[in-house]
CSV table of C-alpha atoms in Angstrom, one decimal:
chain,number,residue,atom,x,y,z
B,1,MET,CA,0.0,0.2,0.4
B,2,SER,CA,1.4,3.4,-0.8
B,3,THR,CA,1.4,6.0,1.2
B,4,GLU,CA,2.1,9.8,1.8
B,5,LYS,CA,1.8,11.9,4.6
B,6,TYR,CA,1.2,16.5,4.4
B,7,ASP,CA,0.6,18.6,7.8
B,8,ILE,CA,-2.8,18.9,6.8
B,9,VAL,CA,-4.9,15.9,4.9
B,10,ILE,CA,-8.2,17.9,4.2
B,11,ILE,CA,-11.6,16.1,2.5
B,12,GLY,CA,-13.8,17.9,0.0
B,13,SER,CA,-12.8,21.0,-1.4
B,14,GLY,CA,-16.0,23.4,-1.6
B,15,MET,CA,-15.4,26.7,-0.7
B,16,GLY,CA,-14.9,25.4,3.7
B,17,GLY,CA,-12.1,23.0,2.6
B,18,LEU,CA,-10.4,25.4,0.1
B,19,VAL,CA,-10.3,28.4,2.6
B,20,CYS,CA,-8.9,26.4,4.8
B,21,GLY,CA,-6.1,24.8,2.1
B,22,ASP,CA,-5.3,28.7,1.3
B,23,ILE,CA,-5.1,30.1,5.0
B,24,LEU,CA,-3.2,26.9,6.2
B,25,SER,CA,-0.6,26.6,3.3
B,26,ARG,CA,0.3,30.9,3.9
B,27,GLU,CA,1.3,29.6,7.6
B,28,GLY,CA,3.5,27.4,6.2
B,29,TYR,CA,1.4,23.9,7.0
B,30,SER,CA,1.7,21.4,4.1
B,31,VAL,CA,-1.6,20.7,2.5
B,32,CYS,CA,-2.8,17.7,1.0
B,33,ILE,CA,-7.2,18.3,-0.1
B,34,LEU,CA,-9.0,15.2,-1.5
B,35,GLU,CA,-12.2,16.2,-3.8
B,36,LYS,CA,-13.9,12.7,-5.3
B,37,ASN,CA,-15.0,15.0,-8.4
B,38,LYS,CA,-13.1,16.0,-11.3
B,39,GLN,CA,-14.0,19.7,-10.9
B,40,ILE,CA,-13.1,20.9,-7.2
B,41,GLY,CA,-15.1,23.9,-5.8
B,42,GLY,CA,-18.6,22.4,-4.6
B,43,CYS,CA,-21.2,24.5,-4.5
B,44,LEU,CA,-18.8,26.9,-6.6
B,45,GLN,CA,-18.6,24.7,-9.8
B,46,THR,CA,-19.7,26.0,-13.4
B,47,TYR,CA,-21.1,24.0,-16.0
B,48,VAL,CA,-21.2,24.3,-19.5
B,49,ARG,CA,-24.6,24.0,-22.1
B,50,ASP,CA,-24.1,25.0,-25.9
B,51,ARG,CA,-20.9,27.1,-25.0
B,52,VAL,CA,-22.6,28.9,-22.2
B,53,ILE,CA,-21.7,28.9,-18.4
B,54,PHE,CA,-24.5,28.4,-16.1
B,55,ASP,CA,-23.8,27.9,-12.0
B,56,SER,CA,-24.6,25.4,-9.8
B,57,GLY,CA,-24.3,27.2,-7.0
B,58,VAL,CA,-22.8,30.8,-6.4
B,59,HIS,CA,-25.6,32.9,-8.4
B,60,TYR,CA,-25.2,36.4,-6.4
B,61,LEU,CA,-23.3,37.2,-3.8
B,62,GLY,CA,-23.0,40.0,-1.3
B,63,GLY,CA,-20.5,41.6,1.0
B,64,LEU,CA,-18.2,42.4,-1.4
B,65,ASP,CA,-17.7,46.2,-1.2
B,66,LYS,CA,-14.8,47.6,0.5
B,67,GLY,CA,-15.5,47.2,3.7
B,68,GLN,CA,-17.3,44.1,3.8
B,69,ASN,CA,-16.9,41.0,5.4
B,70,LEU,CA,-16.5,39.1,2.0
B,71,TYR,CA,-14.5,42.0,0.2
B,72,GLN,CA,-11.8,41.1,3.3
B,73,LEU,CA,-11.5,38.1,3.4
B,74,PHE,CA,-11.2,37.7,0.0
B,75,GLN,CA,-8.9,40.9,-0.1
B,76,TYR,CA,-6.8,38.3,2.9
B,77,LEU,CA,-6.6,35.7,0.2
B,78,GLY,CA,-5.5,37.4,-2.4
B,79,ILE,CA,-8.1,37.0,-4.6
B,80,MET,CA,-10.3,40.0,-4.7
B,81,ASP,CA,-8.8,42.0,-7.2
B,82,LYS,CA,-8.5,39.3,-10.2
B,83,LEU,CA,-12.5,38.8,-9.7
B,84,LYS,CA,-14.3,39.3,-12.4
B,85,LEU,CA,-17.6,41.4,-11.1
B,86,LYS,CA,-20.5,43.0,-12.0
B,87,LYS,CA,-22.5,45.2,-9.5
B,88,MET,CA,-26.3,44.2,-9.5
B,89,ASN,CA,-29.0,47.3,-9.5
B,90,VAL,CA,-28.4,48.9,-6.4
B,91,ASP,CA,-32.3,49.9,-6.4
B,92,ALA,CA,-33.3,46.4,-7.4
B,93,PHE,CA,-31.2,43.5,-6.2
B,94,ASP,CA,-34.0,41.4,-5.8
B,95,LYS,CA,-37.4,41.8,-7.1
B,96,ILE,CA,-40.4,39.9,-4.9
B,97,ILE,CA,-43.6,39.1,-6.7
B,98,MET,CA,-46.5,37.0,-6.1
B,99,ASP,CA,-49.8,35.9,-8.2
B,100,ASN,CA,-52.5,38.0,-7.4
B,101,ASP,CA,-50.5,41.2,-7.1
B,102,ASP,CA,-49.5,43.2,-10.2
B,103,LYS,CA,-47.0,45.3,-8.0
B,104,GLU,CA,-43.6,44.2,-8.1
B,105,TYR,CA,-41.3,44.8,-4.3
B,106,VAL,CA,-37.8,45.6,-4.5
B,107,PHE,CA,-35.2,44.5,-2.0
B,108,ALA,CA,-32.4,47.4,-2.5
B,109,GLN,CA,-28.7,48.4,-1.6
B,110,GLY,CA,-27.6,49.9,0.9
B,111,TYR,CA,-29.9,50.0,4.5
B,112,GLU,CA,-31.5,53.4,3.7
B,113,ASN,CA,-32.2,52.6,0.0
B,114,PHE,CA,-33.5,49.2,1.1
B,115,ILE,CA,-36.3,50.9,3.6
B,116,GLN,CA,-37.0,53.9,1.3
B,117,LYS,CA,-38.2,51.6,-1.7
B,118,LEU,CA,-39.9,49.7,0.6
B,119,LEU,CA,-42.2,52.8,1.4
B,120,VAL,CA,-42.9,53.0,-1.6
B,121,ASN,CA,-45.2,50.5,-1.6
B,122,PHE,CA,-45.7,50.6,2.3
B,123,PRO,CA,-46.0,53.8,3.2
B,124,HIS,CA,-46.9,53.2,6.1
B,125,GLU,CA,-44.8,50.6,7.7
B,126,GLU,CA,-41.6,53.2,8.3
B,127,LYS,CA,-41.3,51.9,12.3
B,128,ALA,CA,-41.6,48.5,11.0
B,129,LEU,CA,-39.0,48.6,8.6
B,130,ARG,CA,-36.9,50.5,10.9
B,131,LEU,CA,-37.3,48.2,13.4
B,132,TYR,CA,-36.5,44.9,10.9
B,133,CYS,CA,-33.7,46.8,10.1
B,134,ASP,CA,-32.2,47.6,13.0
B,135,LYS,CA,-32.5,44.1,14.1
B,136,ILE,CA,-30.7,42.4,11.4
B,137,LYS,CA,-27.8,44.7,12.6
B,138,GLU,CA,-28.3,43.8,15.8
B,139,VAL,CA,-28.2,40.4,15.2
B,140,CYS,CA,-25.4,39.9,13.4
B,141,ASP,CA,-22.9,42.3,15.4
B,142,LYS,CA,-23.6,39.0,17.8
B,143,PHE,CA,-21.5,36.9,15.6
B,144,PRO,CA,-17.5,38.1,15.6
B,145,LEU,CA,-16.4,36.0,12.8
B,146,TYR,CA,-19.4,37.1,11.0
B,147,ASN,CA,-17.7,40.2,11.3
B,148,LEU,CA,-14.0,38.7,11.2
B,149,ARG,CA,-13.4,40.2,14.9
B,150,THR,CA,-11.9,38.0,17.8
B,151,GLY,CA,-13.5,38.1,21.1
B,152,GLY,CA,-17.4,37.6,21.7
B,153,GLY,CA,-17.9,33.3,23.5
B,154,PHE,CA,-20.8,31.6,22.8
B,155,ALA,CA,-22.4,33.4,25.4
B,156,ALA,CA,-22.3,36.6,23.3
B,157,LYS,CA,-25.3,34.8,20.5
B,158,VAL,CA,-26.9,33.7,23.0
B,159,GLU,CA,-29.6,35.9,23.9
B,160,VAL,CA,-30.7,35.9,19.9
B,161,MET,CA,-30.3,32.0,18.7
B,162,GLU,CA,-33.8,31.5,19.6
B,163,ILE,CA,-35.2,34.6,17.8
B,164,ASP,CA,-37.6,32.8,15.4
B,165,THR,CA,-37.9,34.4,11.8
B,166,LYS,CA,-41.5,34.3,11.1
B,167,GLN,CA,-42.5,34.6,15.0
B,168,PHE,CA,-40.4,38.6,14.5
B,169,ILE,CA,-42.0,39.2,11.5
B,170,GLU,CA,-45.2,39.3,12.9
B,171,SER,CA,-44.6,41.0,16.4
B,172,ILE,CA,-42.7,44.5,14.2
B,173,THR,CA,-46.5,44.4,11.7
B,174,THR,CA,-49.6,43.2,11.3
B,175,ASN,CA,-49.3,44.4,7.3
B,176,LYS,CA,-49.5,40.3,6.0
B,177,ARG,CA,-48.3,41.3,2.5
B,178,LEU,CA,-45.0,43.6,4.3
B,179,GLN,CA,-44.4,40.1,6.6
B,180,GLU,CA,-44.7,38.1,2.7
B,181,VAL,CA,-42.3,40.4,1.1
B,182,LEU,CA,-39.6,40.3,3.9
B,183,VAL,CA,-39.5,37.3,3.5
B,184,GLY,CA,-39.6,36.7,-0.4
B,185,ASN,CA,-36.1,35.5,-1.0
B,186,ASN,CA,-36.6,32.8,1.5
B,187,MET,CA,-34.6,30.0,-0.5
B,188,LEU,CA,-31.2,31.7,-0.2
B,189,TYR,CA,-32.0,29.3,3.1
B,190,ALA,CA,-34.7,26.8,2.6
B,191,GLY,CA,-36.7,29.3,5.4
B,192,GLN,CA,-39.6,27.0,7.7
B,193,PRO,CA,-41.9,28.6,10.1
B,194,GLY,CA,-40.8,27.7,13.6
B,195,LYS,CA,-37.9,26.2,12.4
B,196,THR,CA,-35.5,29.0,10.7
B,197,PRO,CA,-33.6,31.6,13.1
B,198,PHE,CA,-33.6,35.4,12.4
B,199,TYR,CA,-30.1,35.3,12.8
B,200,VAL,CA,-29.8,32.7,9.3
B,201,HIS,CA,-32.3,35.4,8.1
B,202,ALA,CA,-30.3,38.3,9.4
B,203,MET,CA,-26.2,37.6,8.0
B,204,ILE,CA,-27.4,36.7,4.4
B,205,LEU,CA,-30.3,39.4,4.2
B,206,ASN,CA,-27.2,41.7,5.8
B,207,SER,CA,-24.5,40.7,2.8
B,208,TYR,CA,-27.2,41.2,0.5
B,209,ILE,CA,-28.1,44.3,1.3
B,210,GLU,CA,-25.3,45.9,2.1
B,211,SER,CA,-24.0,45.7,-1.7
B,212,SER,CA,-25.0,43.0,-4.1
B,213,TRP,CA,-22.7,41.0,-7.0
B,214,LYS,CA,-22.6,38.6,-9.6
B,215,CYS,CA,-19.7,36.8,-11.0
B,216,ILE,CA,-18.7,37.2,-15.3
B,217,ASN,CA,-18.6,33.5,-16.0
B,218,GLY,CA,-19.6,32.0,-13.6
B,219,GLY,CA,-18.3,31.1,-9.8
B,220,SER,CA,-16.1,28.6,-10.5
B,221,GLN,CA,-13.1,31.8,-10.6
B,222,ILE,CA,-13.3,31.1,-7.5
B,223,GLY,CA,-12.3,27.9,-6.2
B,224,HIS,CA,-9.9,28.6,-9.4
B,225,LEU,CA,-8.1,31.3,-7.8
B,226,MET,CA,-7.6,29.5,-4.2
B,227,SER,CA,-6.3,26.1,-5.9
B,228,LYS,CA,-3.8,28.6,-7.9
B,229,ASN,CA,-3.0,30.0,-3.5
B,230,ILE,CA,-2.5,26.5,-2.8
B,231,HIS,CA,-0.5,25.1,-5.5
B,232,SER,CA,2.0,28.5,-4.9
B,233,ARG,CA,2.9,26.9,-2.2
B,234,GLY,CA,3.1,23.4,-2.7
B,235,GLY,CA,0.0,22.0,-2.3
B,236,LEU,CA,-1.4,19.6,-3.4
B,237,ILE,CA,-5.4,19.7,-4.7
B,238,LYS,CA,-6.2,15.2,-6.0
B,239,ARG,CA,-8.9,15.2,-7.6
B,240,ASP,CA,-11.0,12.4,-8.5
B,241,CYS,CA,-10.3,10.9,-5.8
B,242,ALA,CA,-12.9,9.5,-3.2
B,243,VAL,CA,-11.8,9.0,0.3
B,244,LYS,CA,-13.3,5.0,1.5
B,245,LYS,CA,-12.3,5.2,5.1
B,246,ILE,CA,-11.1,7.4,8.1
B,247,VAL,CA,-8.6,5.8,9.8
B,248,VAL,CA,-8.4,5.9,14.0
B,249,GLU,CA,-5.1,5.5,15.9
B,250,ASP,CA,-4.2,5.7,19.2
B,251,GLY,CA,-7.5,8.4,19.7
B,252,LYS,CA,-6.9,10.1,16.5
B,253,VAL,CA,-6.6,9.9,13.4
B,254,SER,CA,-3.7,8.8,11.4
B,255,HIS,CA,-4.6,8.1,7.6
B,256,VAL,CA,-7.3,8.5,5.2
B,257,ILE,CA,-7.6,5.5,3.1
B,258,VAL,CA,-9.0,6.5,-0.9
B,259,ASP,CA,-9.1,4.8,-4.1
B,260,ASN,CA,-6.9,2.1,-5.3
B,261,ASN,CA,-6.4,1.0,-1.5
B,262,ARG,CA,-3.8,4.2,-1.0
B,263,ARG,CA,-3.2,5.3,2.3
B,264,ILE,CA,-2.7,9.2,2.8
B,265,ASP,CA,-1.3,10.1,6.1
B,266,GLY,CA,-0.8,13.4,8.2
B,267,LYS,CA,-0.7,15.2,11.3
B,268,LEU,CA,-4.4,16.8,11.0
B,269,PHE,CA,-7.4,15.9,9.1
B,270,ILE,CA,-10.1,18.5,8.8
B,271,SER,CA,-13.6,17.0,6.6
B,272,ASN,CA,-15.0,19.7,4.7
B,273,ILE,CA,-18.0,16.9,3.8
B,274,HIS,CA,-21.8,16.1,5.0
B,275,PRO,CA,-20.6,15.5,8.9
B,276,ALA,CA,-23.2,11.8,8.7
B,277,LYS,CA,-20.5,10.9,5.9
B,278,THR,CA,-18.1,12.0,8.2
B,279,LEU,CA,-18.9,9.6,10.8
B,280,GLU,CA,-19.9,6.8,7.9
B,281,MET,CA,-16.6,6.5,6.7
B,282,THR,CA,-14.9,6.7,10.5
B,283,GLU,CA,-15.0,3.6,12.7
B,284,THR,CA,-14.5,4.1,15.7
B,285,ALA,CA,-15.6,3.7,19.3
B,286,LEU,CA,-14.6,7.3,20.6
B,287,ILE,CA,-17.7,8.2,18.7
B,288,LYS,CA,-20.2,6.9,20.6
B,289,ASN,CA,-24.1,5.6,18.8
B,290,ALA,CA,-26.5,8.1,20.2
B,291,PHE,CA,-24.1,11.0,19.1
B,292,ARG,CA,-24.1,9.1,15.4
B,293,ASN,CA,-27.6,8.1,15.6
B,294,ARG,CA,-28.4,12.0,16.0
B,295,ILE,CA,-26.3,13.0,12.8
B,296,LYS,CA,-28.1,11.1,10.6
B,297,SER,CA,-31.6,11.3,12.0
B,298,LEU,CA,-31.3,15.1,11.1
B,299,GLU,CA,-33.2,16.3,8.8
B,300,ASN,CA,-31.7,17.8,5.2
B,301,SER,CA,-32.8,21.0,3.5
B,302,ILE,CA,-34.5,20.5,0.5
B,303,SER,CA,-33.6,20.7,-2.6
B,304,ASN,CA,-34.3,22.0,-5.8
B,305,PHE,CA,-35.6,21.7,-9.8
B,306,THR,CA,-33.1,23.6,-12.2
B,307,LEU,CA,-33.8,24.5,-15.6
B,308,ASN,CA,-31.9,25.9,-17.9
B,309,ILE,CA,-32.8,28.5,-21.2
B,310,ILE,CA,-30.3,29.3,-23.9
B,311,PHE,CA,-31.7,32.5,-25.5
B,312,LYS,CA,-30.6,33.2,-29.5
B,313,GLU,CA,-28.4,35.7,-29.7
B,314,ASP,CA,-29.3,39.2,-28.8
B,315,THR,CA,-32.8,39.1,-28.1
B,316,PHE,CA,-34.0,38.6,-24.5
B,317,LYS,CA,-32.1,41.9,-22.3
B,318,TYR,CA,-30.3,41.7,-19.2
B,319,PHE,CA,-32.1,42.4,-16.5
B,320,GLN,CA,-29.6,42.9,-13.5
B,321,HIS,CA,-31.5,42.0,-10.7
B,322,ASN,CA,-33.2,38.6,-9.7
B,323,TYR,CA,-36.8,37.4,-9.4
B,324,TYR,CA,-39.0,35.8,-6.7
B,325,TYR,CA,-42.3,34.6,-7.4
B,326,PHE,CA,-44.4,32.6,-4.7
B,327,LYS,CA,-48.2,31.3,-5.1
B,328,GLU,CA,-49.2,34.0,-2.2
B,329,GLY,CA,-50.5,32.8,0.9
B,330,HIS,CA,-47.5,30.6,0.9
B,331,VAL,CA,-43.9,31.8,1.2
B,332,TRP,CA,-43.3,30.0,4.0
B,333,GLU,CA,-44.6,26.8,2.8
B,334,GLN,CA,-43.4,25.7,-0.9
B,335,GLY,CA,-41.8,23.3,0.1
B,336,ASN,CA,-45.0,21.4,1.2
B,337,TYR,CA,-46.5,20.9,-3.2
B,338,THR,CA,-48.5,18.3,-4.4
B,339,GLU,CA,-48.3,17.2,-7.7
B,340,ALA,CA,-50.4,19.3,-9.2
B,341,ASN,CA,-49.8,23.0,-7.7
B,342,TRP,CA,-45.9,22.5,-7.9
B,343,PRO,CA,-44.0,25.4,-8.0
B,344,LEU,CA,-45.6,27.2,-5.4
B,345,GLY,CA,-42.7,29.1,-6.0
B,346,TYR,CA,-39.5,29.8,-8.3
B,347,VAL,CA,-36.1,31.9,-8.4
B,348,VAL,CA,-34.9,33.6,-11.6
B,349,PHE,CA,-31.4,34.4,-11.9
B,350,ALA,CA,-29.9,35.3,-15.2
B,351,GLY,CA,-26.3,35.0,-16.1
B,352,ALA,CA,-23.7,37.5,-16.1
B,353,GLY,CA,-22.0,37.6,-19.4
B,354,LYS,CA,-19.5,39.6,-21.6
B,355,SER,CA,-22.9,41.5,-22.6
B,356,THR,CA,-24.3,44.4,-20.3
B,357,GLU,CA,-27.6,44.6,-23.0
B,358,TYR,CA,-28.8,41.5,-23.6
B,359,ALA,CA,-28.9,37.9,-22.0
B,360,GLU,CA,-26.8,35.0,-22.8
B,361,ALA,CA,-29.0,32.7,-20.6
B,362,MET,CA,-31.6,32.4,-17.6
B,363,THR,CA,-31.8,29.8,-14.8
B,364,ILE,CA,-35.1,28.8,-12.9
B,365,LEU,CA,-35.3,27.3,-9.9
B,366,ALA,CA,-37.9,25.4,-7.9
B,367,TYR,CA,-37.9,23.4,-4.5
B,368,MET,CA,-38.5,19.8,-5.4
B,369,ARG,CA,-38.0,16.6,-2.8
B,370,TYR,CA,-35.6,13.9,-3.1
B,371,ASP,CA,-39.1,11.7,-2.8
B,372,GLU,CA,-39.4,12.8,-6.3
B,373,VAL,CA,-36.0,11.1,-8.0
B,374,GLN,CA,-35.8,8.6,-5.0
B,375,GLN,CA,-35.9,5.9,-7.5
B,376,TRP,CA,-32.5,7.2,-9.5
B,377,GLY,CA,-31.2,7.1,-6.4
B,378,HIS,CA,-28.9,4.2,-7.1
B,379,THR,CA,-27.6,5.8,-10.4
B,380,PHE,CA,-24.3,8.1,-10.7
B,381,ASN,CA,-24.0,10.8,-14.0
B,382,THR,CA,-21.5,12.9,-14.4
B,383,VAL,CA,-19.4,14.2,-17.7
B,384,SER,CA,-16.4,11.5,-16.9
B,385,GLU,CA,-18.9,8.5,-15.5
B,386,THR,CA,-21.3,8.1,-17.4
B,387,GLU,CA,-24.8,5.9,-16.5
B,388,GLU,CA,-28.0,6.2,-18.2
B,389,ARG,CA,-30.9,6.8,-16.3
B,390,GLY,CA,-33.3,6.1,-19.2
B,391,GLY,CA,-36.8,7.3,-21.0
B,392,GLU,CA,-39.3,7.6,-17.9
B,393,TYR,CA,-36.0,9.9,-16.0
B,394,ASP,CA,-35.7,12.0,-19.7
B,395,ALA,CA,-39.9,12.1,-19.3
B,396,PHE,CA,-39.7,13.2,-15.8
B,397,LYS,CA,-36.8,16.0,-16.3
B,398,LYS,CA,-39.8,17.0,-19.3
B,399,GLN,CA,-42.4,17.6,-17.5
B,400,LYS,CA,-41.5,19.2,-15.1
B,401,ALA,CA,-39.8,21.8,-16.7
B,402,GLU,CA,-42.8,22.9,-19.2
B,403,LYS,CA,-44.8,23.4,-16.4
B,404,LEU,CA,-41.8,25.7,-14.3
B,405,LEU,CA,-41.9,27.4,-17.7
B,406,ASP,CA,-45.5,28.0,-17.6
B,407,ARG,CA,-45.9,29.0,-14.0
B,408,VAL,CA,-42.6,31.2,-15.4
């Protein structure tokens, strides 16, 4: 069995794994990142159809103006000035729309601008909107790491971690329409009533209200730039290298076993994959069965059906905002659809390309539960490892796509 040894071994090359690898290689550690797929980046990945680039996950970013949190992180990593970015419409980065209502409710960049634009449709709700924005800033301030500060233990966060998003918004306004609009883009965090804490809502919305951006030709550039940083310091990223087993010896992880029974040793190990998968690969009595069962039983958030549309050249005007739609009265219930009423909501993104006037393509997302595709759960199909799923699968996708497009 061949053996390699590193200071740090990282399982998974998603954003978290790459940032860890970049920072630790910067500090002089020998780093090896193991990625089971051909392409690195996790949700940063892009893919190409008919020479048009599509994002798999990073459709827009927040906090990238000078001094804001993501700007500071990317500046520290040395990639900020290399990113190709396009700022979204300052007066409307997201537009919230619904059936039975012809209005477009806009979310604007900058807190005062955000308030003023919503006051156009809610002229009597200034107090509620200011309370809402103040609470977002107050809650975000309780999380030092979010603000790239040291200090401040768990105690500082406890007082805000139990605030429920739906309950808080209902406490500041009785206006049902405003209550719906303020969570109109809750597909960003798979929001659920009674489950989604306000701090999750606050940290995500704060980032976009501060500033909103699209990556020109996709978010994979972020991963590629960090990969260059890691390689420049002698670090390695092994693609097509799936970890099969995490081995514990003398009370700590000593090595991992990867494809072809190869062994990779390390002094420290970081897992940037699903915690249930991490535990599944780790055989040790140090991890109690009660803990394993608790992690295994945790509910995964809902996924989505994605429809990509490529336009004929110079036919569809580019829009510098996103559209979030939901069926009236179902803003919190979009995941509780039936076959008959799907979709109860969707989001529309126009990809940022070279042209500032016309869009090359559009991506539409709508919630889709795993049980709808569970019958194909045993299959695995990628560009490098293809597997046919049959005519029934193709018919399922076509029917879904047509139904979603009709609703849009």
